[in-house]
């Protein structure tokens, strides 16, 4: 067992203790994440600015998150450019001067983001290695060294079915010892096919998936609150708001949900704050701005006793809910229905909670009772930005661009300084080396004096991790894989105790693996793979499924997909529609191919005119618009063809399309147009094309990218029975072309009225 050490850590509010890798305490100094050294929004720095007359420096870069600082470098996730060539930017600059040291650029693709709602999230720096982690609006989860060298990258939209939404909120990665945790609403495959607010823990050094977690019910909003860590009966636990409107408690080592407490009719976006009351009870405090599930009013701040045990006999909602056990109202320490915040997170100083609410007030709240001690109007409203506390002062940005320095007192706050920043402020300020950094939607600002001496990192204190108990199960890493035929991925197998802590590491080559089908599986499919010398090796055919490993009497499960190399074809004739349609009792269907991402509940396979076809479902209006991926995210330089058909009448028709290298190519039935887009506000080009319902068309598309990085998206469409036209129907140039991307399908059944049909898929390398 390696020596146990404590670290000054990214997001935990209480002590976070890790089993070290030999690095010294606090190797990396700075404000390493969204809420600072202890995850509380509090800094122990001194000699901070008290005036805002002029910034020390500013950089023209728009952003909606928090800049983070490590060892004299500031890392900021922003965006730059206009129109089709707008890109998100991970900037690394000198923290003293703002001089750019390096940057990484990422194009948006296949997203729903509107009104330039980009970079509403923050990078995170690992306190051990100094590596920088970030998540783009389109779902690229990437890690770089402090010098900008790539460590790993994961296109989560295409690998895990991560969905995008108009508001573009991504939040920030969270470091826990050897794990890095990110979240999002995903619609993956198999048991994870339903759209859920999920958290994913990866090995921070290589990006391999360690665990995933589906802690709630069907989401109502995409939540970007961060997990906050504590201890519960020997388990290291995190607390967070969730997309289904609950507060959740989850084992941070395994992803196992412990409980949920339903509160809001919308997603819970503000990050939880932990407080130990005068009775010695630890409480998790959250705030939201949506309608409450047990009242008609909107907004509430709630304190939940974290050691509460679920009482199924007294459910908060009628009936037995699936998922983790549900707490009832007796778990509340207090509630206040006069407090409401969209996603602004309070900062806790002693027992005073300072909150910027949605109406632009700064509220001082007693964390013991929930009583409002005082309120002070500072702006017309507030959205995401959170206050930061240091040296007895609050640094508070607002949605309208006002930035305050305030000295809180017994009856109110004294305004020490106030300035109007260019643009809006959505992210929280950060503090480092006597300076305060804040983002607006136009510039990155640094206030303070030049020079100074960075303060040593704060060593966390709190309950140490106990030595692990006896092994009870195996944890296989990666817990989920994507393989090409013949591709090998090295496995690591470790024993874990009843609390989820690692007990020992096993030789993966000594384990026996057998195919495993979950008892609840809708599709009883098997993964085509084999195991050699501690590696999993992809088989020859496209497949998906799970394996159970056994070693020394202990068991663990991993799952994966094999995605065949191009060329790829599918005509659906091998499917056997035997499932009963709930809307049409006389109709039968088959579930979609299991390895396909995002297909479950949104598409199925049906008999139509003597053929098997891929059809859009109509039974859930929330799935009226659906994107499916069936190939590897690294595919490029291919031609994609398929037969497509829309349904409808003169007033309303469905829409069908293909996805080629992160571009939608769609037949828009309502508009009678052939359209190419990637995000409709960034890239959208159309040509008229008269579309007849219940008529099969052949669609063909390819993307060509030049050495300069510019590209051309080409597509042609013709009636299936007609000869292929020589000319392309549409050609769309893109200066910053997408160079890779999984092939996929798109269907839109407006108001779930009319189906979309696809058949005879063919993807060939150019």
XYZ file of C-alpha atoms in Angstrom:
766
model
C 0.000 0.000 0.000
C 1.445 3.356 -0.995
C 1.746 6.186 1.448
C -1.444 8.180 2.027
C -1.155 11.902 1.442
C -3.514 14.855 1.347
C -3.676 17.280 -1.534
C -4.984 20.786 -2.050
C -7.630 19.749 -4.444
C -9.866 20.839 -7.226
C -13.494 20.611 -6.252
C -14.071 18.951 -2.885
C -15.416 21.089 -0.084
C -14.205 18.789 2.640
C -10.891 17.000 2.840
C -9.950 14.917 -0.141
C -7.298 12.382 0.612
C -5.584 10.307 -2.020
C -3.290 7.381 -2.311
C -0.303 9.166 -3.800
C 1.776 8.391 -6.841
C 4.969 9.690 -5.295
C 4.448 13.386 -6.123
C 5.005 15.956 -3.412
C 2.163 17.798 -1.718
C 0.710 20.593 -3.844
C 2.994 20.140 -6.846
C 0.908 22.613 -8.829
C 0.043 25.984 -7.302
C -2.913 28.158 -8.196
C -6.662 28.440 -8.680
C -6.936 25.087 -10.404
C -10.648 24.786 -11.041
C -13.935 26.650 -11.212
C -14.250 27.161 -7.425
C -10.636 27.296 -6.343
C -8.224 25.389 -4.083
C -10.791 23.745 -1.800
C -13.739 23.910 -4.171
C -15.474 26.519 -2.023
C -15.029 29.737 -4.006
C -12.790 31.011 -1.192
C -9.146 32.096 -1.373
C -6.686 32.764 1.455
C -4.743 35.220 -0.734
C -3.839 38.684 0.574
C -3.185 42.104 -0.973
C -5.987 41.739 -3.470
C -7.348 44.697 -5.442
C -9.857 47.007 -3.771
C -10.378 49.205 -6.827
C -11.429 48.472 -10.395
C -10.255 51.661 -12.093
C -8.326 49.871 -14.814
C -7.368 46.258 -15.419
C -3.747 45.185 -15.232
C -4.385 43.608 -18.634
C -7.193 42.286 -20.754
C -7.377 39.961 -23.738
C -9.975 39.988 -26.490
C -11.562 36.571 -25.994
C -15.204 35.871 -25.237
C -16.038 33.401 -22.486
C -18.791 32.219 -20.181
C -16.781 30.362 -17.550
C -13.963 30.837 -15.057
C -10.291 31.235 -15.982
C -8.032 28.928 -13.975
C -4.418 29.569 -12.991
C -1.538 27.157 -12.377
C 2.143 27.895 -11.839
C 2.017 31.328 -13.432
C -0.154 30.361 -16.407
C -3.789 31.253 -16.921
C -5.977 28.789 -18.837
C -9.246 30.079 -20.242
C -11.928 28.386 -22.338
C -13.423 31.001 -24.647
C -14.582 31.446 -28.216
C -13.465 33.504 -31.179
C -14.642 34.208 -34.698
C -17.991 34.626 -36.375
C -20.331 32.616 -38.544
C -19.177 29.296 -39.934
C -15.660 29.736 -38.562
C -16.484 30.516 -34.930
C -14.382 28.223 -32.746
C -13.991 27.535 -29.062
C -10.483 28.285 -27.826
C -8.468 26.855 -24.960
C -6.042 29.717 -24.295
C -2.874 29.420 -22.228
C -1.406 32.822 -21.359
C 1.097 34.328 -18.972
C -0.833 35.093 -15.781
C 1.196 38.298 -15.213
C 0.925 39.847 -18.664
C -1.833 38.063 -20.562
C 0.645 37.187 -23.342
C -0.508 34.134 -25.283
C 1.705 31.082 -24.807
C -0.375 28.586 -26.806
C -3.939 27.832 -27.800
C -6.109 24.979 -29.056
C -9.130 25.575 -31.306
C -12.281 23.470 -31.640
C -15.087 23.865 -34.161
C -18.692 23.349 -33.158
C -20.500 20.531 -34.915
C -23.933 18.877 -34.957
C -25.061 20.969 -31.992
C -28.203 22.928 -31.157
C -26.380 25.889 -29.593
C -27.919 29.286 -30.324
C -26.925 32.928 -29.783
C -23.191 32.204 -29.349
C -23.763 30.347 -26.073
C -20.281 28.868 -26.144
C -17.616 28.178 -23.516
C -20.108 28.159 -20.627
C -17.672 26.030 -18.700
C -14.132 26.052 -17.379
C -10.910 24.120 -17.752
C -9.518 22.206 -14.769
C -5.860 21.668 -13.861
C -4.661 18.477 -12.201
C -2.799 19.365 -8.970
C -0.448 16.402 -9.430
C 0.604 16.569 -13.080
C -0.396 20.090 -14.142
C -2.368 18.627 -17.062
C -5.325 20.676 -18.286
C -8.773 19.145 -18.919
C -11.624 20.712 -20.849
C -14.975 19.879 -22.446
C -16.182 21.669 -25.558
C -19.791 22.500 -26.327
C -19.841 19.766 -28.981
C -18.613 17.217 -26.449
C -14.869 16.930 -27.117
C -13.344 15.937 -23.766
C -9.611 16.572 -24.036
C -6.483 16.669 -21.915
C -3.285 18.616 -22.597
C -0.004 19.055 -20.776
C 0.888 22.449 -19.341
C 2.857 23.046 -22.552
C -0.106 22.221 -24.787
C 0.842 18.712 -25.874
C -2.193 16.417 -26.340
C -2.608 13.616 -23.800
C -5.979 12.196 -24.894
C -9.213 13.227 -26.569
C -12.697 11.697 -26.531
C -15.470 12.744 -28.930
C -18.232 12.028 -26.411
C -21.059 12.788 -28.841
C -19.964 9.892 -31.037
C -18.524 7.558 -28.390
C -21.117 7.907 -25.611
C -24.065 9.636 -27.282
C -23.644 12.978 -25.522
C -26.478 15.348 -26.486
C -26.242 19.089 -27.015
C -28.774 21.775 -26.163
C -29.413 25.375 -27.156
C -27.866 26.793 -23.968
C -24.457 25.196 -24.532
C -23.682 24.617 -20.849
C -20.762 22.217 -20.318
C -19.551 22.913 -16.767
C -16.058 21.720 -15.903
C -14.163 18.479 -15.367
C -13.587 17.457 -11.736
C -10.406 15.795 -10.455
C -10.574 13.166 -7.716
C -7.156 11.620 -7.122
C -6.596 9.409 -10.197
C -10.056 10.136 -11.685
C -11.382 12.967 -13.814
C -15.184 13.241 -13.838
C -17.388 14.914 -16.468
C -21.136 14.895 -16.982
C -23.800 15.395 -19.622
C -27.075 14.032 -20.923
C -26.225 11.008 -23.038
C -28.144 8.487 -25.135
C -25.677 5.664 -25.563
C -26.453 2.011 -26.384
C -27.959 -1.000 -24.630
C -28.885 -0.317 -21.002
C -27.578 3.234 -21.387
C -29.664 3.877 -24.483
C -32.289 6.000 -22.735
C -31.390 9.696 -22.500
C -30.188 10.372 -18.940
C -28.077 12.861 -17.025
C -24.929 10.773 -16.559
C -21.543 11.195 -14.942
C -18.411 9.544 -16.316
C -15.159 8.936 -14.446
C -12.033 8.465 -16.557
C -8.480 7.611 -15.619
C -6.978 11.098 -15.612
C -3.690 9.967 -17.198
C -4.918 7.938 -20.176
C -8.616 8.765 -20.602
C -9.871 5.192 -20.117
C -13.376 4.953 -18.678
C -13.461 3.703 -15.066
C -17.182 4.007 -14.301
C -20.382 5.639 -15.495
C -23.386 6.617 -13.438
C -27.092 7.175 -14.184
C -28.246 8.509 -10.816
C -31.713 9.865 -11.556
C -34.760 9.647 -13.800
C -35.436 11.076 -17.260
C -33.821 14.531 -17.376
C -35.707 17.794 -17.676
C -32.635 19.942 -18.347
C -28.930 19.560 -19.019
C -27.281 20.177 -15.664
C -23.721 21.433 -15.308
C -23.334 21.643 -11.537
C -20.130 20.050 -10.274
C -19.890 17.103 -7.872
C -18.881 18.059 -4.328
C -17.117 15.433 -2.224
C -17.466 14.275 1.357
C -17.508 11.056 3.395
C -20.469 8.871 4.325
C -20.163 5.693 6.386
C -16.679 4.981 5.072
C -17.555 5.799 1.456
C -16.161 8.741 -0.460
C -19.337 10.320 -1.786
C -20.213 13.220 -4.032
C -23.352 15.344 -3.942
C -24.809 17.220 -6.875
C -27.942 18.523 -8.475
C -29.211 16.375 -11.335
C -30.999 16.838 -14.633
C -34.209 15.298 -13.278
C -34.516 18.004 -10.594
C -33.106 15.884 -7.762
C -30.204 16.249 -5.409
C -28.142 13.076 -5.659
C -25.586 11.210 -3.553
C -23.201 8.854 -5.389
C -20.236 6.701 -4.404
C -17.375 8.637 -6.023
C -15.209 5.521 -6.375
C -17.685 3.318 -8.216
C -20.490 5.558 -9.535
C -23.050 3.634 -7.508
C -26.059 5.881 -6.685
C -26.815 6.053 -2.936
C -29.932 8.229 -2.876
C -31.740 10.996 -4.654
C -34.034 13.681 -3.276
C -36.505 15.145 -5.831
C -36.925 18.905 -5.418
C -37.359 20.753 -8.707
C -39.490 20.320 -11.816
C -36.424 21.415 -13.839
C -32.746 20.578 -13.764
C -30.694 21.496 -10.678
C -27.818 23.597 -11.994
C -26.179 25.352 -9.050
C -23.383 23.400 -7.375
C -24.150 22.007 -3.916
C -22.575 23.631 -0.835
C -21.706 21.492 2.194
C -22.291 22.761 5.771
C -21.991 21.073 9.168
C -24.649 22.483 11.491
C -24.494 23.011 15.254
C -25.921 19.516 15.830
C -22.898 18.067 14.044
C -25.029 17.039 11.047
C -23.530 17.529 7.609
C -25.997 19.111 5.224
C -25.924 19.593 1.476
C -27.447 22.918 0.435
C -28.782 23.503 -3.061
C -30.761 26.215 -4.818
C -32.806 26.286 -8.021
C -35.166 28.597 -9.947
C -37.707 26.226 -11.503
C -41.124 25.195 -10.225
C -41.026 23.011 -7.120
C -42.446 19.508 -7.471
C -44.522 19.816 -4.274
C -45.773 23.391 -4.748
C -46.798 25.758 -7.519
C -44.170 28.368 -6.704
C -40.774 28.528 -8.418
C -37.374 28.550 -6.747
C -36.134 27.200 -3.433
C -33.022 26.779 -1.328
C -32.971 23.444 0.491
C -30.650 21.902 3.078
C -30.641 18.092 3.090
C -29.175 15.977 5.898
C -26.760 13.777 3.990
C -26.875 10.840 6.426
C -30.623 10.509 5.947
C -31.738 7.022 5.002
C -34.306 6.439 2.277
C -37.786 5.564 3.498
C -39.593 3.843 0.611
C -42.814 3.717 2.678
C -43.018 7.504 2.478
C -42.151 8.326 -1.138
C -42.020 11.968 -2.133
C -43.571 11.071 -5.472
C -46.429 8.585 -5.933
C -45.533 5.035 -6.805
C -42.266 3.177 -6.733
C -39.647 5.106 -8.690
C -36.856 3.290 -10.540
C -33.251 4.118 -9.892
C -31.644 4.888 -6.539
C -33.649 5.003 -3.283
C -35.580 8.199 -2.666
C -35.381 10.327 0.472
C -38.555 11.830 1.866
C -39.235 15.290 3.247
C -38.017 14.395 6.740
C -34.461 14.492 5.339
C -34.670 18.272 5.008
C -32.908 20.353 7.645
C -34.695 23.453 6.302
C -36.078 25.052 3.153
C -36.583 28.643 1.993
C -39.015 29.331 -0.857
C -38.001 33.002 -1.056
C -34.601 32.190 -2.572
C -34.159 31.404 -6.244
C -31.091 31.100 -8.488
C -30.700 29.699 -12.000
C -27.215 28.296 -11.512
C -25.300 30.831 -9.413
C -23.611 28.896 -6.601
C -23.463 30.424 -3.088
C -20.200 30.902 -1.239
C -20.148 29.848 2.442
C -18.205 32.010 4.929
C -18.618 30.721 8.476
C -22.360 30.152 8.630
C -23.190 32.934 6.172
C -24.163 31.907 2.651
C -23.737 34.662 0.069
C -25.949 34.102 -2.976
C -26.621 36.184 -6.076
C -30.233 35.340 -6.864
C -31.994 35.451 -10.239
C -33.445 38.924 -9.587
C -30.032 40.552 -9.073
C -29.960 40.654 -5.261
C -27.030 39.659 -3.118
C -28.586 37.577 -0.339
C -26.939 36.757 2.969
C -28.476 33.530 4.298
C -27.958 31.766 7.621
C -26.738 28.280 6.641
C -28.002 26.925 9.971
C -31.643 27.912 9.505
C -32.074 29.137 5.921
C -33.214 32.536 7.190
C -32.387 35.526 4.971
C -30.290 37.911 7.084
C -30.224 40.705 4.518
C -30.706 41.435 0.801
C -29.082 44.068 -1.384
C -30.066 44.914 -4.959
C -27.028 45.107 -7.242
C -28.213 44.323 -10.778
C -31.394 43.744 -12.795
C -30.927 39.955 -12.788
C -28.408 37.146 -12.517
C -27.856 33.963 -14.520
C -24.794 31.768 -13.940
C -22.012 33.826 -12.329
C -21.112 33.008 -8.715
C -19.432 35.199 -6.069
C -15.844 34.584 -4.935
C -14.664 35.420 -1.391
C -11.153 36.475 -0.389
C -9.529 38.751 2.216
C -12.910 39.694 3.720
C -14.314 40.795 0.361
C -16.735 39.415 -2.200
C -15.880 39.650 -5.896
C -19.229 39.543 -7.674
C -19.906 39.677 -11.449
C -23.428 39.969 -12.853
C -25.213 39.013 -16.032
C -25.292 42.634 -17.284
C -21.486 42.991 -17.026
C -21.365 44.843 -13.704
C -18.439 43.700 -11.580
C -18.362 44.550 -7.858
C -15.940 44.372 -4.973
C -18.043 44.238 -1.786
C -17.283 44.097 1.927
C -20.118 42.116 3.564
C -21.319 43.166 7.015
C -24.056 42.449 9.521
C -26.832 44.335 7.730
C -25.557 44.654 4.173
C -22.510 44.965 1.959
C -20.327 48.011 1.425
C -19.540 48.686 -2.221
C -15.768 49.137 -2.420
C -15.566 49.229 -6.207
C -17.789 48.812 -9.218
C -17.130 48.748 -12.953
C -18.947 47.947 -16.162
C -17.198 45.263 -18.164
C -17.681 44.867 -21.898
C -20.316 42.236 -22.607
C -22.021 39.984 -20.057
C -20.506 38.062 -17.154
C -21.522 34.421 -16.796
C -18.563 32.859 -14.965
C -17.156 33.241 -11.451
C -13.933 35.189 -10.776
C -10.694 33.423 -9.834
C -7.905 34.609 -7.537
C -4.134 34.063 -7.786
C -0.970 35.875 -6.722
C -2.746 39.028 -5.549
C -4.830 39.296 -8.696
C -8.447 38.684 -9.674
C -9.366 37.256 -13.071
C -12.837 37.485 -14.609
C -14.327 36.594 -17.999
C -16.976 38.479 -19.954
C -18.562 37.590 -23.257
C -16.088 39.988 -24.885
C -12.826 39.971 -22.902
C -10.723 38.206 -20.279
C -9.699 40.673 -17.521
C -6.993 40.665 -14.861
C -7.177 43.164 -11.964
C -4.409 43.802 -9.437
C -0.787 44.872 -9.245
C 2.106 43.394 -11.204
C 4.518 41.060 -9.460
C 3.869 39.462 -6.114
C 4.593 36.074 -4.641
C 2.120 33.232 -5.135
C 0.715 31.887 -1.898
C 1.485 28.272 -1.044
C -1.376 25.896 -1.662
C -3.693 25.128 1.238
C -3.393 21.587 2.527
C -6.826 20.072 2.964
C -7.738 18.690 6.359
C -10.501 16.296 7.256
C -11.330 12.637 7.599
C -8.531 10.520 6.136
C -9.273 7.556 3.954
C -9.194 4.312 5.868
C -7.111 1.471 4.537
C -9.153 -0.604 2.143
C -11.116 -3.538 3.479
C -11.305 -7.025 1.975
C -11.897 -7.404 -1.753
C -15.541 -8.002 -2.714
C -15.542 -7.357 -6.481
C -13.437 -6.547 -9.536
C -13.232 -3.201 -11.316
C -12.175 -3.502 -14.970
C -10.599 -0.515 -16.713
C -11.658 0.482 -19.272
C -15.200 -0.391 -18.245
C -16.390 0.298 -21.799
C -14.424 0.048 -25.046
C -14.813 0.810 -28.737
C -12.825 -1.566 -30.945
C -12.064 -1.913 -34.612
C -11.601 -5.470 -35.924
C -8.281 -6.781 -34.633
C -7.683 -3.770 -32.408
C -6.243 -4.560 -28.971
C -6.875 -2.651 -25.745
C -4.905 -3.457 -22.613
C -7.061 -4.112 -19.547
C -6.301 -3.442 -15.918
C -8.181 -5.305 -13.217
C -8.243 -4.255 -9.611
C -10.034 -5.491 -6.564
C -12.325 -3.110 -4.716
C -13.754 -3.319 -1.210
C -17.367 -2.796 -0.121
C -16.825 0.993 -0.148
C -15.301 1.024 -3.619
C -11.653 1.568 -2.673
C -8.950 -0.322 -4.523
C -7.550 -3.229 -2.526
C -5.067 -4.737 -4.958
C -4.146 -4.919 -8.621
C -4.483 -8.196 -10.522
C -2.807 -9.575 -13.616
C -5.566 -9.279 -16.233
C -4.138 -12.222 -18.166
C -5.060 -14.499 -15.235
C -8.777 -13.659 -15.423
C -11.343 -15.734 -17.247
C -13.913 -13.875 -19.363
C -17.333 -15.099 -20.409
C -19.991 -13.309 -22.393
C -22.625 -11.699 -20.214
C -26.167 -10.632 -21.082
C -27.928 -8.526 -18.403
C -31.222 -10.102 -17.299
C -33.108 -6.933 -18.277
C -31.546 -6.651 -21.753
C -34.049 -5.896 -24.536
C -31.610 -7.221 -27.135
C -29.713 -10.349 -26.151
C -26.606 -9.662 -28.214
C -22.999 -10.798 -27.800
C -19.784 -8.842 -28.249
C -17.502 -10.348 -30.890
C -14.174 -10.188 -29.064
C -11.525 -12.392 -27.490
C -8.984 -12.000 -24.692
C -5.258 -12.541 -25.033
C -2.481 -11.725 -22.556
C -4.598 -9.266 -20.592
C -5.925 -7.525 -23.711
C -9.343 -7.477 -25.353
C -9.186 -7.968 -29.121
C -11.953 -6.825 -31.472
C -13.620 -9.462 -33.669
C -14.492 -9.263 -37.337
C -18.142 -8.227 -37.176
C -20.029 -5.223 -35.886
C -21.353 -6.138 -32.455
C -21.996 -4.955 -28.904
C -22.297 -6.648 -25.550
C -20.680 -7.341 -22.196
C -18.188 -9.715 -20.630
C -17.917 -10.864 -17.036
C -14.429 -11.387 -15.649
C -13.716 -13.871 -12.851
C -10.489 -13.916 -10.873
C -9.811 -15.444 -7.442
C -13.538 -15.929 -7.016
C -14.339 -12.239 -7.604
C -16.328 -10.891 -10.529
C -16.579 -7.701 -12.558
C -18.279 -6.619 -15.772
C -17.117 -4.582 -18.758
C -18.918 -3.826 -21.999
C -17.980 -2.712 -25.476
C -18.661 -2.367 -29.159
C -16.864 -3.561 -32.273
C -17.247 -1.177 -35.219
C -16.225 -2.737 -38.508
C -13.889 -0.983 -40.890
C -15.227 0.518 -44.100
C -16.867 -0.447 -46.363
C -20.022 -0.891 -44.301
C -23.476 -1.862 -45.544
C -26.829 -2.511 -43.861
C -30.162 -3.418 -45.502
C -31.929 -4.580 -42.268
C -33.147 -7.801 -43.910
C -31.570 -9.933 -41.162
C -33.812 -8.340 -38.500
C -36.923 -10.153 -37.282
C -39.711 -7.768 -36.199
C -41.446 -9.625 -33.346
C -41.906 -6.899 -30.715
C -45.436 -5.557 -30.147
C -46.125 -1.924 -31.099
C -48.063 -0.184 -28.301
C -49.628 2.344 -30.689
C -50.516 -0.106 -33.472
C -51.305 -3.544 -31.981
C -51.240 -5.140 -35.410
C -47.714 -3.867 -36.122
C -44.431 -5.514 -35.117
C -40.931 -4.126 -34.860
C -37.354 -5.128 -34.054
C -34.968 -3.106 -31.915
C -32.270 -1.164 -33.795
C -28.715 -2.521 -34.163
C -27.256 -2.653 -30.665
C -23.863 -1.065 -31.531
C -25.563 2.062 -32.871
C -25.358 5.126 -30.615
C -28.578 6.997 -29.778
C -30.929 4.693 -31.704
C -32.808 3.032 -28.854
C -36.417 4.253 -28.390
C -35.973 6.662 -31.321
C -35.800 4.253 -34.250
C -36.740 0.630 -34.882
C -36.824 -1.855 -37.768
C -40.172 -2.467 -39.553
C -41.668 -4.289 -42.494
C -42.594 -1.873 -45.288
C -43.719 -2.891 -48.767
C -42.064 -6.290 -48.410
C -38.722 -4.916 -47.142
C -37.203 -4.338 -43.699
C -36.470 -0.651 -43.144
C -35.169 1.614 -40.395
C -38.090 3.738 -39.152
C -38.475 6.719 -36.824
C -40.627 5.977 -33.757
C -43.620 8.167 -32.875
C -44.539 7.130 -29.326
C -42.536 9.805 -27.455
C -42.711 13.446 -28.514
C -39.451 14.156 -26.668
C -37.726 11.929 -29.232
C -39.307 13.534 -32.280
C -35.815 14.687 -33.297
C -33.049 12.084 -33.177
C -29.432 11.613 -34.231
C -27.830 8.174 -34.524
C -24.148 7.257 -34.991
C -23.077 3.835 -36.237
C -19.399 4.289 -37.087
C -16.069 5.112 -35.494
C -15.524 8.784 -34.570
C -12.140 8.769 -36.355
C -13.589 7.851 -39.753
C -12.823 10.264 -42.594
C -12.749 10.561 -46.369
C -15.766 8.371 -47.125
C -18.825 8.418 -49.366
C -22.164 7.710 -47.696
C -25.292 6.600 -49.562
C -28.743 5.479 -48.421
C -32.358 5.229 -49.508
C -34.507 7.741 -47.598
C -38.192 8.552 -47.420
C -40.343 11.095 -45.583
C -44.022 10.928 -44.714
C -46.678 13.583 -44.265
C -49.124 15.766 -46.132
C -49.174 19.119 -47.916
C -48.868 21.051 -44.639
C -46.555 18.866 -42.553
C -43.822 16.457 -43.608
C -41.027 14.757 -41.743
C -37.310 15.355 -42.325
C -34.625 12.753 -42.990
C -30.870 12.966 -43.325
C -27.385 11.472 -43.266
C -24.369 12.529 -41.208
C -21.038 12.640 -42.991
C -17.906 13.713 -41.096
C -19.897 15.875 -38.641
C -22.136 17.516 -41.244
C -25.897 16.984 -41.514
C -27.150 16.477 -45.071
C -30.933 16.480 -44.824
C -34.069 16.459 -46.921
C -36.228 19.039 -45.206
C -39.751 17.940 -46.020
C -41.547 21.036 -44.756
C -39.272 23.424 -46.660
C -38.808 21.314 -49.820
C -35.069 21.824 -49.550
C -31.839 19.865 -49.486
C -29.820 21.312 -46.624
C -26.250 21.050 -45.347
C -25.571 22.183 -41.807
C -23.408 21.419 -38.801
C -24.862 23.948 -36.410
C -27.635 25.888 -38.080
C -26.360 29.231 -36.785
C -22.821 28.465 -37.964
C -23.137 26.480 -41.192
C -26.367 26.263 -43.140
C -26.820 26.128 -46.901
C -29.882 25.022 -48.852
C -31.065 24.455 -52.402
C -34.697 23.955 -53.461
C -35.699 20.316 -53.898
C -39.305 19.241 -54.272
C -39.902 16.364 -51.827
C -42.815 13.983 -52.219
C -44.117 12.021 -49.241
C -43.998 8.234 -49.392
C -41.430 8.386 -52.192
C -38.035 6.704 -51.952
C -35.026 8.853 -52.794
C -31.373 7.908 -53.017
C -29.058 10.284 -51.146
C -25.288 10.399 -51.647
C -22.731 12.594 -49.895
C -18.991 13.037 -49.399
C -16.683 15.529 -47.670
C -13.340 16.511 -49.182
C -10.744 18.290 -47.039
C -7.713 20.035 -48.521
C -4.248 20.152 -46.965
C -4.984 23.767 -45.939
C -7.862 22.598 -43.707
C -10.617 23.976 -45.917
C -13.233 21.579 -47.185
C -16.208 20.981 -49.431
C -19.402 19.143 -48.470
C -21.131 17.600 -51.467
C -24.473 15.868 -51.780
C -26.882 14.698 -54.452
C -30.425 13.321 -54.249
C -32.566 11.616 -56.865
C -35.624 9.408 -57.020
C -34.569 5.852 -56.335
C -35.866 4.450 -59.619
C -34.095 7.157 -61.675
C -30.436 7.067 -62.811
C -27.905 8.856 -60.610
C -27.326 12.449 -61.790
C -23.807 13.410 -62.789
C -23.733 16.754 -60.972
C -23.895 17.280 -57.228
C -27.187 18.809 -56.088
C -25.421 20.968 -53.505
C -21.789 21.898 -52.742
C -20.947 23.807 -49.553
C -17.463 25.145 -48.761
C -16.193 25.363 -45.171
C -12.956 27.182 -44.356
C -12.348 25.256 -41.104
C -13.633 21.871 -42.236
C -14.314 18.947 -39.915
C -11.563 16.448 -40.642
C -13.071 13.344 -39.008
C -16.461 12.115 -37.828
C -18.628 9.032 -37.476
C -21.259 8.337 -40.133
C -24.798 8.610 -38.809
C -28.482 9.173 -39.459
C -30.970 11.913 -38.646
C -34.741 11.913 -38.386
C -37.283 14.530 -37.404
C -40.948 13.577 -36.972
C -42.636 16.916 -36.157
C -44.966 16.513 -33.168
C -44.383 12.748 -33.596
C -46.926 12.681 -36.431
C -45.082 11.256 -39.426
C -42.333 8.692 -39.660
C -38.957 8.786 -41.376
C -37.642 5.746 -43.272
C -34.070 4.728 -44.194
C -32.783 1.651 -46.025
C -29.838 0.210 -47.968
C -27.033 2.049 -46.166
C -23.605 2.034 -47.817
C -20.454 3.726 -46.531
C -17.310 3.333 -48.644
C -13.836 4.843 -48.375
C -13.043 7.303 -51.158
